[in-house]
CSV table of N, CA and C in Angstrom, one decimal:
chain,number,residue,atom,x,y,z
R,22,MET,N,0.7,-3.7,18.0
R,22,MET,CA,1.0,-3.5,16.6
R,22,MET,C,-0.1,-3.0,15.8
R,23,LYS,N,-1.3,-3.0,16.5
R,23,LYS,CA,-2.5,-2.4,15.7
R,23,LYS,C,-2.3,-1.0,15.7
R,24,SER,N,-1.7,-0.3,16.5
R,24,SER,CA,-1.5,1.0,16.5
R,24,SER,C,-0.6,1.4,15.3
R,25,VAL,N,0.5,0.5,15.0
R,25,VAL,CA,1.4,0.7,13.9
R,25,VAL,C,0.7,0.6,12.6
R,26,ALA,N,-0.1,-0.2,12.5
R,26,ALA,CA,-1.0,-0.6,11.3
R,26,ALA,C,-1.8,0.8,11.1
R,27,ARG,N,-2.5,1.3,12.1
R,27,ARG,CA,-3.3,2.5,11.9
R,27,ARG,C,-2.3,3.7,11.7
R,28,GLN,N,-1.3,3.8,12.2
R,28,GLN,CA,-0.4,4.9,11.9
R,28,GLN,C,0.3,4.8,10.4
R,29,ALA,N,0.3,3.6,9.9
R,29,ALA,CA,0.9,3.3,8.5
R,29,ALA,C,-0.3,3.8,7.5
R,30,ALA,N,-1.6,3.4,7.9
R,30,ALA,CA,-2.5,3.7,7.0
R,30,ALA,C,-2.8,5.3,7.0
R,31,ILE,N,-2.6,5.9,8.1
R,31,ILE,CA,-2.8,7.5,8.1
R,31,ILE,C,-1.6,8.0,7.4
R,32,VAL,N,-0.4,7.6,7.6
R,32,VAL,CA,0.7,8.0,6.9
R,32,VAL,C,0.6,8.0,5.4
R,33,CYS,N,0.1,6.7,5.0
R,33,CYS,CA,0.0,6.4,3.7
R,33,CYS,C,-1.0,7.3,2.9
R,34,MET,N,-2.1,7.7,3.6
R,34,MET,CA,-3.1,8.5,3.0
R,34,MET,C,-2.5,9.9,2.9
R,35,MET,N,-1.8,10.3,3.8
R,35,MET,CA,-1.2,11.8,3.7
R,35,MET,C,-0.1,11.8,2.6
R,36,LEU,N,0.4,10.6,2.4
R,36,LEU,CA,1.5,10.7,1.3
R,36,LEU,C,1.0,10.4,0.0
R,37,ALA,N,-0.3,10.2,-0.2
R,37,ALA,CA,-0.8,9.8,-1.5
R,37,ALA,C,-0.4,10.9,-2.7
R,38,GLY,N,0.2,10.4,-3.7
R,38,GLY,CA,0.6,11.3,-4.7
R,38,GLY,C,1.9,12.0,-4.6
R,39,ALA,N,2.6,11.9,-3.4
R,39,ALA,CA,3.9,12.5,-3.3
R,39,ALA,C,4.9,11.7,-4.0
R,40,VAL,N,6.0,12.3,-4.4
R,40,VAL,CA,7.1,11.6,-5.0
R,40,VAL,C,8.2,11.4,-3.9
R,41,HIS,N,8.7,10.1,-3.9
R,41,HIS,CA,9.5,9.6,-2.8
R,41,HIS,C,10.6,8.6,-3.5
R,42,PRO,N,11.7,8.4,-2.7
R,42,PRO,CA,12.6,7.5,-3.2
R,42,PRO,C,12.0,6.0,-3.5
R,43,SER,N,12.8,5.3,-4.2
R,43,SER,CA,12.3,3.9,-4.8
R,43,SER,C,12.4,3.0,-3.5
R,44,ASN,N,11.8,1.7,-3.7
R,44,ASN,CA,11.9,0.8,-2.7
R,44,ASN,C,13.2,0.2,-2.4
R,45,ALA,N,14.2,0.6,-3.2
R,45,ALA,CA,15.6,-0.1,-3.1
R,45,ALA,C,16.3,0.4,-1.9
R,46,ALA,N,16.0,1.6,-1.5
R,46,ALA,CA,16.6,1.9,0.0
R,46,ALA,C,16.0,1.2,1.1
R,47,GLU,N,16.9,1.2,2.1
R,47,GLU,CA,16.5,0.4,3.5
R,47,GLU,C,15.4,1.2,4.2
R,48,LEU,N,14.3,0.6,4.4
R,48,LEU,CA,13.3,1.3,5.0
R,48,LEU,C,13.3,1.1,6.6
R,49,ASN,N,13.2,2.2,7.4
R,49,ASN,CA,13.3,2.2,8.8
R,49,ASN,C,12.2,2.3,9.6
R,50,ASN,N,11.0,2.8,9.0
R,50,ASN,CA,9.8,2.9,9.8
R,50,ASN,C,8.7,2.8,8.7
R,51,MET,N,7.4,2.9,9.2
R,51,MET,CA,6.2,2.8,8.5
R,51,MET,C,6.1,4.1,7.5
R,52,GLY,N,6.4,5.1,7.9
R,52,GLY,CA,6.4,6.2,6.9
R,52,GLY,C,7.4,5.9,5.7
R,53,ASP,N,8.4,5.3,5.9
R,53,ASP,CA,9.3,5.0,4.6
R,53,ASP,C,8.5,3.9,3.9
R,54,VAL,N,7.8,3.1,4.5
R,54,VAL,CA,7.1,2.0,3.8
R,54,VAL,C,6.0,2.7,3.0
R,55,GLY,N,5.2,3.5,3.6
R,55,GLY,CA,4.1,4.1,2.8
R,55,GLY,C,4.7,4.9,1.7
R,56,ALA,N,5.7,5.7,1.8
R,56,ALA,CA,6.4,6.4,0.7
R,56,ALA,C,6.7,5.7,-0.4
R,57,ALA,N,7.4,4.6,0.0
R,57,ALA,CA,7.9,3.6,-1.0
R,57,ALA,C,6.9,3.1,-2.0
R,58,ILE,N,5.8,2.7,-1.2
R,58,ILE,CA,4.7,2.0,-2.1
R,58,ILE,C,4.0,3.1,-2.8
R,59,GLN,N,3.7,4.3,-2.2
R,59,GLN,CA,3.0,5.3,-3.1
R,59,GLN,C,3.8,5.7,-4.2
R,60,ALA,N,5.1,5.7,-4.1
R,60,ALA,CA,6.0,6.0,-5.2
R,60,ALA,C,5.8,5.2,-6.4
R,61,CYS,N,5.2,3.9,-6.2
R,61,CYS,CA,5.0,2.9,-7.3
R,61,CYS,C,3.5,3.2,-7.8
R,62,TRP,N,2.7,3.9,-7.3
R,62,TRP,CA,1.2,4.1,-7.7
R,62,TRP,C,0.9,5.1,-8.7
R,63,THR,N,0.4,4.7,-9.8
R,63,THR,CA,0.0,5.5,-10.8
R,63,THR,C,-1.5,5.3,-11.0
R,64,PRO,N,-2.5,6.0,-10.6
R,64,PRO,CA,-4.0,5.5,-10.9
R,64,PRO,C,-4.3,5.5,-12.4
R,65,PRO,N,-5.3,4.8,-12.8
R,65,PRO,CA,-5.7,4.8,-14.1
R,65,PRO,C,-6.1,6.3,-14.5
R,66,ALA,N,-5.8,6.6,-15.7
R,66,ALA,CA,-6.1,8.0,-16.3
R,66,ALA,C,-7.6,8.4,-16.2
R,67,ASP,N,-8.5,7.5,-16.4
R,67,ASP,CA,-9.9,7.8,-16.5
R,67,ASP,C,-10.6,7.4,-15.1
R,68,ALA,N,-9.9,7.4,-14.1
R,68,ALA,CA,-10.5,7.0,-12.7
R,68,ALA,C,-11.4,8.0,-12.0
R,69,GLY,N,-11.2,9.3,-12.4
R,69,GLY,CA,-12.1,10.3,-11.7
R,69,GLY,C,-11.6,10.3,-10.3
R,70,THR,N,-12.5,10.8,-9.4
R,70,THR,CA,-12.2,10.6,-8.0
R,70,THR,C,-12.4,9.3,-7.5
R,71,ALA,N,-11.5,8.5,-7.0
R,71,ALA,CA,-11.7,7.1,-6.7
R,71,ALA,C,-10.7,6.8,-5.7
R,72,SER,N,-10.9,5.7,-4.9
R,72,SER,CA,-9.9,5.2,-3.9
R,72,SER,C,-10.3,3.7,-3.7
R,73,VAL,N,-9.3,3.0,-3.4
R,73,VAL,CA,-9.4,1.7,-2.8
R,73,VAL,C,-8.4,1.4,-1.7
R,74,THR,N,-8.9,0.7,-0.8
R,74,THR,CA,-8.1,0.5,0.5
R,74,THR,C,-7.7,-1.2,0.3
R,75,LEU,N,-6.4,-1.4,0.4
R,75,LEU,CA,-6.0,-2.8,0.3
R,75,LEU,C,-5.5,-3.1,1.7
R,76,SER,N,-5.7,-4.5,2.1
R,76,SER,CA,-5.2,-5.0,3.2
R,76,SER,C,-4.3,-6.0,2.8
R,77,PHE,N,-3.1,-6.1,3.7
R,77,PHE,CA,-2.1,-7.2,3.2
R,77,PHE,C,-1.1,-7.4,4.5
R,78,SER,N,-0.3,-8.3,4.4
R,78,SER,CA,0.6,-8.6,5.4
R,78,SER,C,2.1,-8.9,4.8
R,79,PHE,N,3.2,-8.4,5.4
R,79,PHE,CA,4.5,-8.7,4.9
R,79,PHE,C,5.1,-9.8,5.7
R,80,LYS,N,6.1,-10.4,5.0
R,80,LYS,CA,7.0,-11.4,5.5
R,80,LYS,C,8.2,-10.4,6.0
R,81,ARG,N,9.2,-11.1,6.7
R,81,ARG,CA,10.4,-10.3,7.0
R,81,ARG,C,11.3,-9.8,5.9
R,82,ASP,N,11.0,-10.6,4.7
R,82,ASP,CA,11.9,-10.3,3.6
R,82,ASP,C,11.4,-9.3,2.7
R,83,GLY,N,10.2,-8.7,3.1
R,83,GLY,CA,9.6,-7.7,2.2
R,83,GLY,C,8.8,-8.0,1.3
R,84,THR,N,8.4,-9.3,1.2
R,84,THR,CA,7.3,-9.7,0.1
R,84,THR,C,6.0,-10.1,1.1
R,85,LEU,N,5.0,-10.3,0.3
R,85,LEU,CA,3.7,-10.2,1.0
R,85,LEU,C,3.4,-11.8,1.3
R,86,ILE,N,2.6,-12.0,2.5
R,86,ILE,CA,2.3,-13.3,2.9
R,86,ILE,C,1.3,-13.9,1.9
R,87,GLY,N,0.5,-13.1,1.5
R,87,GLY,CA,-0.6,-13.5,0.6
R,87,GLY,C,-1.0,-12.5,-0.4
R,88,PRO,N,-2.0,-12.6,-1.2
R,88,PRO,CA,-2.4,-11.5,-2.1
R,88,PRO,C,-3.1,-10.4,-1.4
R,89,PRO,N,-3.1,-9.2,-1.6
R,89,PRO,CA,-3.7,-8.2,-1.1
R,89,PRO,C,-5.2,-8.2,-1.3
R,90,ARG,N,-6.0,-7.9,-0.3
R,90,ARG,CA,-7.4,-7.8,-0.4
R,90,ARG,C,-8.0,-6.5,-0.4
R,91,PRO,N,-8.8,-6.0,-1.4
R,91,PRO,CA,-9.5,-4.9,-1.2
R,91,PRO,C,-10.5,-4.9,0.0
R,92,THR,N,-10.6,-3.9,0.9
R,92,THR,CA,-11.5,-3.8,1.8
R,92,THR,C,-12.4,-2.6,1.8
R,93,ALA,N,-12.1,-1.7,0.9
R,93,ALA,CA,-13.2,-0.6,0.8
R,93,ALA,C,-12.8,0.0,-0.8
R,94,ILE,N,-13.9,0.0,-1.4
R,94,ILE,CA,-13.7,0.4,-2.8
R,94,ILE,C,-14.6,1.6,-3.1
R,95,HIS,N,-14.1,2.8,-3.5
R,95,HIS,CA,-15.0,3.9,-3.9
R,95,HIS,C,-14.6,4.4,-5.3
R,96,VAL,N,-15.4,3.9,-6.3
R,96,VAL,CA,-15.0,4.0,-7.6
R,96,VAL,C,-16.3,4.3,-8.3
R,97,ASN,N,-16.5,5.5,-9.0
R,97,ASN,CA,-17.7,5.8,-9.8
R,97,ASN,C,-17.6,4.8,-11.1
R,98,GLY,N,-18.7,4.2,-11.5
R,98,GLY,CA,-18.8,3.6,-12.7
R,98,GLY,C,-19.1,2.3,-12.4
R,99,ASP,N,-19.1,1.4,-13.6
R,99,ASP,CA,-19.6,0.2,-13.5
R,99,ASP,C,-18.6,-1.0,-12.9
R,100,ALA,N,-18.9,-2.1,-12.9
R,100,ALA,CA,-17.9,-3.2,-12.3
R,100,ALA,C,-16.6,-3.2,-13.0
R,101,LYS,N,-16.6,-2.9,-14.2
R,101,LYS,CA,-15.3,-3.0,-15.0
R,101,LYS,C,-14.4,-1.7,-14.6
R,102,ALA,N,-15.0,-0.5,-14.4
R,102,ALA,CA,-14.2,0.5,-13.7
R,102,ALA,C,-13.5,0.2,-12.4
R,103,LYS,N,-14.5,-0.4,-11.4
R,103,LYS,CA,-13.9,-0.8,-10.2
R,103,LYS,C,-12.8,-1.7,-10.3
R,104,LYS,N,-13.1,-2.8,-11.1
R,104,LYS,CA,-12.0,-3.8,-11.2
R,104,LYS,C,-10.6,-3.2,-11.7
R,105,SER,N,-10.9,-2.3,-12.7
R,105,SER,CA,-9.7,-1.7,-13.3
R,105,SER,C,-8.8,-0.9,-12.3
R,106,PHE,N,-9.6,-0.2,-11.3
R,106,PHE,CA,-8.9,0.6,-10.3
R,106,PHE,C,-8.4,-0.3,-9.2
R,107,VAL,N,-9.0,-1.3,-8.8
R,107,VAL,CA,-8.4,-2.3,-7.8
R,107,VAL,C,-7.2,-3.0,-8.5
R,108,ASP,N,-7.4,-3.5,-9.7
R,108,ASP,CA,-6.2,-4.1,-10.4
R,108,ASP,C,-4.9,-3.2,-10.3
R,109,ALA,N,-5.2,-1.8,-10.7
R,109,ALA,CA,-4.1,-0.9,-10.8
R,109,ALA,C,-3.4,-0.9,-9.5
R,110,ALA,N,-4.2,-0.8,-8.3
R,110,ALA,CA,-3.6,-0.6,-6.9
R,110,ALA,C,-2.9,-1.9,-6.5
R,111,THR,N,-3.5,-3.0,-6.8
R,111,THR,CA,-2.8,-4.2,-6.4
R,111,THR,C,-1.5,-4.4,-7.3
R,112,THR,N,-1.5,-4.0,-8.5
R,112,THR,CA,-0.4,-4.0,-9.4
R,112,THR,C,0.7,-3.2,-8.9
R,113,ALA,N,0.4,-2.0,-8.5
R,113,ALA,CA,1.3,-1.0,-8.0
R,113,ALA,C,1.9,-1.6,-6.9
R,114,LEU,N,1.2,-2.2,-5.8
R,114,LEU,CA,1.8,-2.9,-4.5
R,114,LEU,C,2.8,-4.0,-5.0
R,115,GLN,N,2.4,-4.8,-5.8
R,115,GLN,CA,3.2,-6.1,-6.2
R,115,GLN,C,4.4,-5.7,-6.9
R,116,ASN,N,4.3,-4.5,-7.7
R,116,ASN,CA,5.4,-4.0,-8.5
R,116,ASN,C,6.6,-3.4,-7.4
R,117,CYS,N,6.2,-2.9,-6.4
R,117,CYS,CA,7.0,-2.3,-5.5
R,117,CYS,C,7.8,-3.4,-4.7
R,118,LEU,N,7.5,-4.5,-4.6
R,118,LEU,CA,8.1,-5.6,-3.9
R,118,LEU,C,9.1,-6.3,-4.5
R,119,PRO,N,10.1,-6.8,-3.8
R,119,PRO,CA,10.2,-6.8,-2.3
R,119,PRO,C,10.7,-5.4,-1.8
R,120,LEU,N,10.2,-5.0,-0.7
R,120,LEU,CA,10.6,-3.9,0.0
R,120,LEU,C,11.9,-4.3,0.9
R,121,THR,N,12.6,-3.4,1.1
R,121,THR,CA,14.0,-3.7,1.9
R,121,THR,C,13.7,-3.0,3.3
R,122,PHE,N,13.4,-3.9,4.3
R,122,PHE,CA,13.2,-3.5,5.7
R,122,PHE,C,14.6,-3.5,6.4
R,123,SER,N,14.7,-2.5,7.3
R,123,SER,CA,15.8,-2.7,8.3
R,123,SER,C,15.5,-3.9,9.1
R,124,SER,N,16.5,-4.5,9.8
R,124,SER,CA,16.3,-5.7,10.6
R,124,SER,C,15.3,-5.3,11.7
R,125,LYS,N,15.3,-4.2,12.3
R,125,LYS,CA,14.4,-4.0,13.5
R,125,LYS,C,12.9,-3.9,12.8
R,126,LEU,N,12.7,-3.2,11.6
R,126,LEU,CA,11.3,-3.0,11.1
R,126,LEU,C,10.9,-4.4,10.6
R,127,ALA,N,11.8,-5.2,10.1
R,127,ALA,CA,11.4,-6.6,9.7
R,127,ALA,C,10.8,-7.3,10.8
R,128,GLN,N,11.4,-7.2,12.0
R,128,GLN,CA,10.9,-8.0,13.1
R,128,GLN,C,9.5,-7.4,13.5
R,129,GLY,N,9.3,-6.3,13.4
R,129,GLY,CA,8.0,-5.6,13.8
R,129,GLY,C,6.8,-5.5,13.0
R,130,VAL,N,7.0,-5.7,11.6
R,130,VAL,CA,6.0,-5.7,10.6
R,130,VAL,C,5.5,-7.1,10.3
R,131,ALA,N,6.5,-8.1,10.3
R,131,ALA,CA,6.2,-9.4,9.9
R,131,ALA,C,4.8,-10.1,10.4
R,132,GLY,N,4.1,-10.4,9.6
R,132,GLY,CA,2.7,-11.1,10.0
R,132,GLY,C,1.7,-10.2,10.4
R,133,ASN,N,1.9,-8.8,10.7
R,133,ASN,CA,0.8,-7.9,11.0
R,133,ASN,C,0.1,-7.5,9.8
R,134,VAL,N,-1.3,-7.2,10.0
R,134,VAL,CA,-2.2,-6.8,8.8
R,134,VAL,C,-2.0,-5.2,8.8
R,135,PHE,N,-1.9,-4.8,7.7
R,135,PHE,CA,-1.7,-3.3,7.3
R,135,PHE,C,-2.6,-3.0,6.2
R,136,THR,N,-3.1,-1.8,6.3
R,136,THR,CA,-4.1,-1.3,5.3
R,136,THR,C,-3.4,0.0,4.5
R,137,LEU,N,-3.7,0.2,3.3
R,137,LEU,CA,-3.1,1.3,2.6
R,137,LEU,C,-4.2,1.7,1.6
R,138,GLN,N,-4.5,2.9,1.5
R,138,GLN,CA,-5.5,3.5,0.6
R,138,GLN,C,-4.8,4.1,-0.6
R,139,PHE,N,-5.2,3.7,-1.8
R,139,PHE,CA,-4.7,4.4,-3.1
R,139,PHE,C,-5.8,5.2,-3.6
R,140,THR,N,-5.5,6.4,-3.9
R,140,THR,CA,-6.4,7.4,-4.4
R,140,THR,C,-6.1,7.9,-5.7
R,141,SER,N,-7.1,8.4,-6.4
R,141,SER,CA,-6.8,9.2,-7.7
R,141,SER,C,-6.7,10.5,-7.4
R,142,PRO,N,-5.9,11.3,-8.2
R,142,PRO,CA,-5.9,12.9,-7.9
R,142,PRO,C,-7.2,13.4,-7.9
R,143,LYS,N,-7.5,14.4,-7.2
R,143,LYS,CA,-8.7,15.1,-7.1
R,143,LYS,C,-8.7,16.4,-8.1
């Protein structure tokens, strides 16, 4: 399952900023999951070139097991700017939930740790 998490992170980075369907549709693979979450992401207007990577785990019902954790933060500015960007990414993730997993995907993702990078437009 570690390879699934890596694939999800790569797919999510490639999909950053793309417009995709909402999380209401049933999600069948990690590409669908990344697209649904990225569709909820709007970076702060004054973020410049920034990114934050969040680490989190899903339950089978599409909610999170616990709060997402920032694992890498690349934001220019002071602590307030960094906190604002991390908070925006965390809020985007939480506002997308619960995701609707297909039964097969729900069995595969439950309890595994995933990472997702949220970036500002360049």
